[in-house]
Coordinates of C-alpha atoms in Angstrom, one line a residue:
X1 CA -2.5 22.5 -84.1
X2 CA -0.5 24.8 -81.8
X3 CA 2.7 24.2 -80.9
X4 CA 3.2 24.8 -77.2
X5 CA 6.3 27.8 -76.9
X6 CA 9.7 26.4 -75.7
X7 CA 8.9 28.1 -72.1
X8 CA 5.9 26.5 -71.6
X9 CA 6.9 23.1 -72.6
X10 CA 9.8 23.2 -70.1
X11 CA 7.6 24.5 -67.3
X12 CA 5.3 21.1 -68.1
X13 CA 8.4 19.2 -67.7
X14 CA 9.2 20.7 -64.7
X15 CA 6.0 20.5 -62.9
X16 CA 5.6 16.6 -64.1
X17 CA 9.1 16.1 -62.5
X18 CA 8.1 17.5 -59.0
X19 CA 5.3 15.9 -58.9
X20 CA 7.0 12.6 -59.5
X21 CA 9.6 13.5 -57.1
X22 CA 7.4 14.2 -54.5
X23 CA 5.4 10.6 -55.0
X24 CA 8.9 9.5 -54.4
X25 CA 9.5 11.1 -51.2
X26 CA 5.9 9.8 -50.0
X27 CA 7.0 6.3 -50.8
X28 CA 10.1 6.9 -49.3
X29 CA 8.6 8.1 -46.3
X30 CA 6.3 6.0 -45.8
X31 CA 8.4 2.4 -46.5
X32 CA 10.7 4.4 -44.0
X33 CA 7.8 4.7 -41.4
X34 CA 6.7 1.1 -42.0
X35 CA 10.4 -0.5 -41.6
X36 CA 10.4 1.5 -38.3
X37 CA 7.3 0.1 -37.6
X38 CA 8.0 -3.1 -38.0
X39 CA 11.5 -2.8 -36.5
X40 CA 9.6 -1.4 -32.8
X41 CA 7.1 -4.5 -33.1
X42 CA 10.1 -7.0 -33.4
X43 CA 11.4 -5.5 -30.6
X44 CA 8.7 -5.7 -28.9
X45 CA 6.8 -8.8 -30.1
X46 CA 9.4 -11.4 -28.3
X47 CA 8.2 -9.7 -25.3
X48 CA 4.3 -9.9 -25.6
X49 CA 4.8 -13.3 -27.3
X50 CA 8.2 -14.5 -25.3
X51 CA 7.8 -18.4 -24.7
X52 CA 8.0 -19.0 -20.6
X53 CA 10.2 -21.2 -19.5
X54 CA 9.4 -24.2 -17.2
X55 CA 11.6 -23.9 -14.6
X56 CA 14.8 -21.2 -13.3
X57 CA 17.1 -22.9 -15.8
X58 CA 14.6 -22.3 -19.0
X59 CA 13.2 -19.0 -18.5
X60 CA 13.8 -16.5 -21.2
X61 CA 15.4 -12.9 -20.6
X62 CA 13.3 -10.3 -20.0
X63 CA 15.0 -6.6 -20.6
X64 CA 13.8 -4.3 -17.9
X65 CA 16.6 -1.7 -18.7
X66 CA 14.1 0.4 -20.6
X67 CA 12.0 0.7 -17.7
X68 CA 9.0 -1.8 -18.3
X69 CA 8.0 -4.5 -20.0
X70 CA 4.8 -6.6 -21.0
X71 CA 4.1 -10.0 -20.9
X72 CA 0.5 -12.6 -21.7
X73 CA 0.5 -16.3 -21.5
X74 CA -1.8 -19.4 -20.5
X75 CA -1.4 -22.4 -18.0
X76 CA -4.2 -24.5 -19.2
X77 CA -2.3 -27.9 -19.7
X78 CA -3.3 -30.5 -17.3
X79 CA 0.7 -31.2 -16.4
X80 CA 1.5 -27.0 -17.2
X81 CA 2.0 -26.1 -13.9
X82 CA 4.1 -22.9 -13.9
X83 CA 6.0 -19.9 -16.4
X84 CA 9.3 -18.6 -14.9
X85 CA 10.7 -15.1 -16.8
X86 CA 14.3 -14.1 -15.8
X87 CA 14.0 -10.6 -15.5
X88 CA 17.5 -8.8 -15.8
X89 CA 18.5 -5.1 -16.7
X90 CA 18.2 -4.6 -12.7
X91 CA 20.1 -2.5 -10.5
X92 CA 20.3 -1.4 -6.7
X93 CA 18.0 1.4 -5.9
X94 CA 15.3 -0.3 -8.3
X95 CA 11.7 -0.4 -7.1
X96 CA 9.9 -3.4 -9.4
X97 CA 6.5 -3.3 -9.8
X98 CA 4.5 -6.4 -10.7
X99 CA 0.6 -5.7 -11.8
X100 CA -0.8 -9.2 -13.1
X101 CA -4.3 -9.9 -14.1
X102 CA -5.5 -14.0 -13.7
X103 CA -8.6 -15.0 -15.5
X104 CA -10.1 -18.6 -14.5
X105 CA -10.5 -20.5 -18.0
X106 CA -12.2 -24.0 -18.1
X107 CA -14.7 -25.9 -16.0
X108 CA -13.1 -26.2 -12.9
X109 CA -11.8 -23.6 -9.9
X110 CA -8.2 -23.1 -9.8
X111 CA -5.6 -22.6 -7.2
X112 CA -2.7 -19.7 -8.5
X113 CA 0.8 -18.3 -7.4
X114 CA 2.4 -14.9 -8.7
X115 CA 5.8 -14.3 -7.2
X116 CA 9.6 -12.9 -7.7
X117 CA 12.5 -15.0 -6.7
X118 CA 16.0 -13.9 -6.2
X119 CA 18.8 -15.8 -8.7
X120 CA 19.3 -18.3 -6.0
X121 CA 15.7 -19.2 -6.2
X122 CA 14.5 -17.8 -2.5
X123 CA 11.0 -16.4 -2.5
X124 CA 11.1 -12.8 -2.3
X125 CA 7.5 -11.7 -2.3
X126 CA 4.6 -13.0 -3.6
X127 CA 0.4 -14.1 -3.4
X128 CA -1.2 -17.0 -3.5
X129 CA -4.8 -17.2 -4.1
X130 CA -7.7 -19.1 -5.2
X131 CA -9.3 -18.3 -8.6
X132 CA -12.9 -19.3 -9.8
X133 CA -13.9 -20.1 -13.0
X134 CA -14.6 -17.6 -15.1
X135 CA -13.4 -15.3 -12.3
X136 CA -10.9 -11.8 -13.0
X137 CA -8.5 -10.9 -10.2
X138 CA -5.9 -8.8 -10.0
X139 CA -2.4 -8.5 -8.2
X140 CA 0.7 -6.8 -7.2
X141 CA 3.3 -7.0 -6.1
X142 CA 6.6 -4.4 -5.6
X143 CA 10.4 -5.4 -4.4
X144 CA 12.7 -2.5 -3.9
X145 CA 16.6 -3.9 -4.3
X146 CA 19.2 -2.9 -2.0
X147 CA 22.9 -2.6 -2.3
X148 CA 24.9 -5.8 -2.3
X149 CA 28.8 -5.1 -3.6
X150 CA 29.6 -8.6 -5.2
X151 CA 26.3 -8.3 -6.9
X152 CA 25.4 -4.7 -8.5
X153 CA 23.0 -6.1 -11.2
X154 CA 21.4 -8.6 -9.1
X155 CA 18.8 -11.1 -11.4
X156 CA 15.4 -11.6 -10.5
X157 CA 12.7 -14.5 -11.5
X158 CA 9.2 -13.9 -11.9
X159 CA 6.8 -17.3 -11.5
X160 CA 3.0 -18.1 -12.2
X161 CA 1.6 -21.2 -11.4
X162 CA -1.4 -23.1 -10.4
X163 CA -1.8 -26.4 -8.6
X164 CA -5.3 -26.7 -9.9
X165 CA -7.3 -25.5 -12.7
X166 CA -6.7 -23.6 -15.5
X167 CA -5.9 -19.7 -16.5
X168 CA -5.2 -16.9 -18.9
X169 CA -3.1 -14.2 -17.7
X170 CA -1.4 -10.5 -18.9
X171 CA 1.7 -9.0 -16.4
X172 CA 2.3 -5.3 -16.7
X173 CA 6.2 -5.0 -15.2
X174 CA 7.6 -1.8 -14.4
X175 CA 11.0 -0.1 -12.7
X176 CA 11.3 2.7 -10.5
X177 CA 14.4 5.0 -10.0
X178 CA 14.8 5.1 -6.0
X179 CA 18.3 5.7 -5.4
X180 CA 19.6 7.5 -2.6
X181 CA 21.7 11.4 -2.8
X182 CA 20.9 11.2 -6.7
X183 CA 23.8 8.4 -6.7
X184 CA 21.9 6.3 -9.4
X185 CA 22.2 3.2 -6.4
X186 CA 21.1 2.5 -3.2
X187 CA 23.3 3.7 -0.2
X188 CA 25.2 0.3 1.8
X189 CA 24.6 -0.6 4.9
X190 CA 27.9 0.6 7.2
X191 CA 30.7 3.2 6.4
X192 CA 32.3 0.6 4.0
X193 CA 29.5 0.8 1.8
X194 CA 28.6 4.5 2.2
X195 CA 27.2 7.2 -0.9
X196 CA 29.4 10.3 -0.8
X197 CA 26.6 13.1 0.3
X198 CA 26.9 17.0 -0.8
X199 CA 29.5 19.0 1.2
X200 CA 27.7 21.7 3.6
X201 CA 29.9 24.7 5.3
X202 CA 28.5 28.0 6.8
X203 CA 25.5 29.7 5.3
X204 CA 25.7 26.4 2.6
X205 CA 23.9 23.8 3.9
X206 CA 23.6 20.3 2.0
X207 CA 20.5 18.1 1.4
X208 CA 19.6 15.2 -0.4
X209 CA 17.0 12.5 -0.3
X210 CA 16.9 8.7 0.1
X211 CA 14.4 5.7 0.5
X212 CA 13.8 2.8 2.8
X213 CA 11.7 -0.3 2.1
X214 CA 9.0 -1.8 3.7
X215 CA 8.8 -5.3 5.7
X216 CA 9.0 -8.2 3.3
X217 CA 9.1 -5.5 0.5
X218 CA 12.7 -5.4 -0.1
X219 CA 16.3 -5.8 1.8
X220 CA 16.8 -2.0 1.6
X221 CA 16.6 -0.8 5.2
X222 CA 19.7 1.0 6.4
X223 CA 21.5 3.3 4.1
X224 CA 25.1 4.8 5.1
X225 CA 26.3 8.2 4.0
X226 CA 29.4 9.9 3.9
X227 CA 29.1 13.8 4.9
X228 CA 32.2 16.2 4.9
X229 CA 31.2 19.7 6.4
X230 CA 34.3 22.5 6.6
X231 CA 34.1 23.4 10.4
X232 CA 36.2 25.8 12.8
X233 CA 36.3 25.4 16.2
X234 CA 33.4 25.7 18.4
X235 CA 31.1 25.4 15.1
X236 CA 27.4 23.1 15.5
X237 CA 27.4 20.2 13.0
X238 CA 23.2 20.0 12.9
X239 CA 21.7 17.4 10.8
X240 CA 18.1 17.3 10.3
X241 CA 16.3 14.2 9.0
X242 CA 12.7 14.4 7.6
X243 CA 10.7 10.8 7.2
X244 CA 7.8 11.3 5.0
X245 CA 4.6 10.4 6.8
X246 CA 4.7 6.9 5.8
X247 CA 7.9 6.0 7.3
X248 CA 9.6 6.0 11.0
X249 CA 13.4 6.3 11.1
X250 CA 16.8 6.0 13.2
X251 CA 19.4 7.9 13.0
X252 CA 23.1 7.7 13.9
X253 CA 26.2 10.2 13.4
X254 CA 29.6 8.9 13.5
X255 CA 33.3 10.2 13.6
X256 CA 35.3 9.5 10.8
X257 CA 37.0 7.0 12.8
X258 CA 33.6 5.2 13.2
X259 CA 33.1 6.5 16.8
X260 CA 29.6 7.3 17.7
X261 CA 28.1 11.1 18.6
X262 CA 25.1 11.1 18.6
X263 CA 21.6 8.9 17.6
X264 CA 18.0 9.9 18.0
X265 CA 14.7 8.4 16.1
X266 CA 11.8 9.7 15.6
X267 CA 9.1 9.8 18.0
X268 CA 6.2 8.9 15.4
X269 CA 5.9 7.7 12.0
X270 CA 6.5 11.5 10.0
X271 CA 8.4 13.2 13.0
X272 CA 11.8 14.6 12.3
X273 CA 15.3 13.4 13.9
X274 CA 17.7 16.2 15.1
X275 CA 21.5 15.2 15.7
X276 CA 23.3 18.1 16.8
X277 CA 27.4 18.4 17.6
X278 CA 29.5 20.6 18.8
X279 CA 33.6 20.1 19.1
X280 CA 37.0 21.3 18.8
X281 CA 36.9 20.8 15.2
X282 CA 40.1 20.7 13.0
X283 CA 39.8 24.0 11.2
X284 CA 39.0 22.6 7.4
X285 CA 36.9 19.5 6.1
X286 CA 35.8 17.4 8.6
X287 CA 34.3 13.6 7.6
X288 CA 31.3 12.4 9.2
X289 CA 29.0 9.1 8.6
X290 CA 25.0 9.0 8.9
X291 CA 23.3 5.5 9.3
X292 CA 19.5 5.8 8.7
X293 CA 17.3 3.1 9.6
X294 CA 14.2 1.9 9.8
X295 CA 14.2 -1.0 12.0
X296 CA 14.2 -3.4 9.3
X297 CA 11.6 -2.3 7.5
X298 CA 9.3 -2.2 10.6
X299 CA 9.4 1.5 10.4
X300 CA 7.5 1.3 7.1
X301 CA 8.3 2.5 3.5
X302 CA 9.6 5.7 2.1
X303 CA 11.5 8.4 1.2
X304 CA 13.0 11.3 3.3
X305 CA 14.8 14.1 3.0
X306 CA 18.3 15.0 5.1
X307 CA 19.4 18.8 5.9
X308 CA 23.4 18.9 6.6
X309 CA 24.1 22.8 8.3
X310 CA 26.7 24.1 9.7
X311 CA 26.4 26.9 12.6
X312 CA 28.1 29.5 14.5
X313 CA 29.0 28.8 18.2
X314 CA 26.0 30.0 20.8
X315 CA 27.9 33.0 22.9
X316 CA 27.5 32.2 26.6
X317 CA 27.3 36.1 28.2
X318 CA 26.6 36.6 31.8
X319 CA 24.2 39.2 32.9
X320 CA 24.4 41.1 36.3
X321 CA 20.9 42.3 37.3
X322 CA 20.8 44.9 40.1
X323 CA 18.6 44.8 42.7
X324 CA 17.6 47.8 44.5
X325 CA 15.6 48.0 47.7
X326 CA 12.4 50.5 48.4
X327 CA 13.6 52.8 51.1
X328 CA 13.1 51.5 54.8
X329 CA 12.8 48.0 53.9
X330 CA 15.6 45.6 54.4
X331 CA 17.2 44.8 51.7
X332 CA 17.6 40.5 50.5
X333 CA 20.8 40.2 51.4
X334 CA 20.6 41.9 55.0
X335 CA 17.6 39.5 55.4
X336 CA 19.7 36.2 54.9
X337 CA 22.6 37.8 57.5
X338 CA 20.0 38.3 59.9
X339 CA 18.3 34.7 60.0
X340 CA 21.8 33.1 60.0
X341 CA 22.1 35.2 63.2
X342 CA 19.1 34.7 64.6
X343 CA 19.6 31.1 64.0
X344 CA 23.3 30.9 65.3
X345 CA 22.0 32.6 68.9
X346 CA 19.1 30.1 68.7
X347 CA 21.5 27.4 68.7
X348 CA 23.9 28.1 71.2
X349 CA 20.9 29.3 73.4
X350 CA 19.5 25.7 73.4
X351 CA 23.0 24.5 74.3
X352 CA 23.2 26.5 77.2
X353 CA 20.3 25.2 78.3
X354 CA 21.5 21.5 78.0
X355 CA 24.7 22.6 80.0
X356 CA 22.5 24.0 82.8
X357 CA 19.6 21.5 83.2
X358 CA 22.4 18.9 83.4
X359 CA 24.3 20.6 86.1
X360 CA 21.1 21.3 87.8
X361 CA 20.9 17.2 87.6
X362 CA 24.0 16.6 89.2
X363 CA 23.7 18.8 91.9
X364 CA 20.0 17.2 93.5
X365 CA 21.7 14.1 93.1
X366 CA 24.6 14.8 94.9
X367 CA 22.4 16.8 97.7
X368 CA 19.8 14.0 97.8
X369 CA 23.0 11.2 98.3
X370 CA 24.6 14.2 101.7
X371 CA 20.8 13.8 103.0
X372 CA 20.4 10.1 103.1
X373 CA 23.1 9.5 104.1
X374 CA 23.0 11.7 106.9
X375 CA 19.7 10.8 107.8
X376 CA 20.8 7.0 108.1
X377 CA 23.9 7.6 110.5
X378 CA 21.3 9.8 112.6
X379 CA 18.9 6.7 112.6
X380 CA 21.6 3.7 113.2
X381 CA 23.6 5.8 116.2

């Protein structure tokens, strides 16, 4: 029997202790891996597997703040008319988009509802529709949340029901950063509300985008910025508005007192809106606001983009243009001293004629009055 040398038996040792340490670290890793797991699908599960409420006062809380959520249920119960979710995490410049899929189950048609509510349980948007059995539609439906100051997290409820029938149905939700100047909100409605927008000066202009809803598709259609541009006087305050071609806009510019300069829309749905000033400007920062509009939503949905510039005062020069004459022609202004002439004597020559064909007048009638009445005396003596 050999005896394995002290060296030897200690590299054993060591190599049997590594490889024990690294089955450790695999177990380790992998109960790490499967907590983590099972951590993300508790997070998760209450979503996919959240029991809907019956009404506004019952539904369960639905987390939008990560950006979206999932959600699957049934209303196949004779008296299981509809599933309300409260949907919160929600904030002004928000775009919520709503992508459901409805299956018909059972043996009759069906009659369903999808729709969002606002926390006082108005009807914000929604779709109504019939569903067959056995029939697959699907539906969407997108809000976009404007600014309100008492409510800055406003609370929305989403509702499916049926009068009729029976269904299975999955709801994808998802949120959509649409803020206005890269505020993280939506921009108010008047000056009281107004975003502050980048400073522009000379050869630094300022831009910055924003977004409007659509009819029915939100209660974001004005938004209200505050623009400060340093100015000397005689400078051009120029603002340029660009609506993507989706949207038609109004425009407004107002003092900082809140007196108007100037407004201007655009022509066509994608045309641009120029508002252009020029003053005696306090030499420093001057405050502005711009209102944007788009006729309450009439205008259409989008975004656009707004150029602030500031520019140097147009230099009004007068020219003096010389005009020579070819010799022995009469030169323009000899021309126009000669037809005033001409028609000054043509004038006065017409009112010597009045003068003399009156006189003329007054002279056969006098002569005409010596001969009859000569003749008569002849005649009676």
């Amino acid at each position: 029997m050999v005896i394995p040398a002290p060296s030897r038996l200690e590299n054993l040792f060591q190599g049997g202790y590594m490889v024990l340490g690294r089955r450790r670290s695999l177990k380790k890793a992998a109960l790490t891996i499967l907590l983590s797991a099972i951590l993300i699908l508790a997070l998760i599960q209450p979503t996919l597997s959240q029991k809907p409420g019956k009404d506004f006062e019952t539904a369960p809380e639905i987390d939008l703040s990560t950006g979206s959520a999932s959600l699957k249920g049934s209303l196949i119960g004779e008296f299981e008319d509809n599933h309300y979710y409260k949907l919160m995490g929600l904030s002004s410049g928000m775009k919520i988009k709503v992508s459901a899929e409805l299956m018909g189950v059972g043996s009759v048609s069906g009659f369903t509802t999808i729709a969002l509510y606002s926390e006082k349980g108005a009807r914000l948007v929604g779709s109504d529709q019939a569903l067959g059995r056995g029939e697959k539609i699907r539906r969407e439906l997108t809000y976009i949340l404007g600014w309100i100051p008492e409510n800055p997290n406003p609370i929305l409820y989403l509702r499916i029901g049926k009068s009729r029938g029976a269904l299975n149905y999955t709801v994808e939700i998802s949120v959509e950063r649409v803020d206005d100047a890269g505020s993280g909100r939506d921009a108010g409605i008047d000056p009281s509300q107004a975003i502050d927008a980048p400073e522009a000066k000379l050869g630094e202009p300022a831009a910055f985008t924003g977004y409007l809803a659509g009819e029915h598709l939100g209660d974001d259609h004005i938004d209200c910025y505050k623009l400060k541009a340093v100015l000397e006087p005689k400078q051009i305050l120029r603002i340029i508005v660009e609506p993507s071609k989706t949207i038609k806009l109004k425009a407004s510019l107002l003092s900082a007192d809140k007196f108007p300069l100037r407004n201007n829309e655009s022509k066509a749905r994608g045309m641009p809106i120029t508002l252009q000033v020029k003053g005696d400007w306090l030499p420093g920062t001057n405050t502005f606001y711009l209102t944007i509009d788009n006729m309450d939503g009439r205008g259409g949905e989008g975004a656009y983009t707004v150029k602030v510039e500031v520019l140097k005062p147009i230099n009004q020069t007068t020219t003096t243009t010389a005009i020579t004459t070819a010799p022995g022609t009469i030169s323009e202004e000899y021309l126009k001293y000669i037809l005033i002439g001409v028609a000054v004597a043509l004038v006065a020559i017409a009112a010597i004629i009045l003068i003399l064909r009156r006189r003329r007048r007054i002279r056969v009638i006098e002569t005409g009055e010596e001969e009859w009445w000569g003749g008569g005396w002849e005649e009676g003596w």
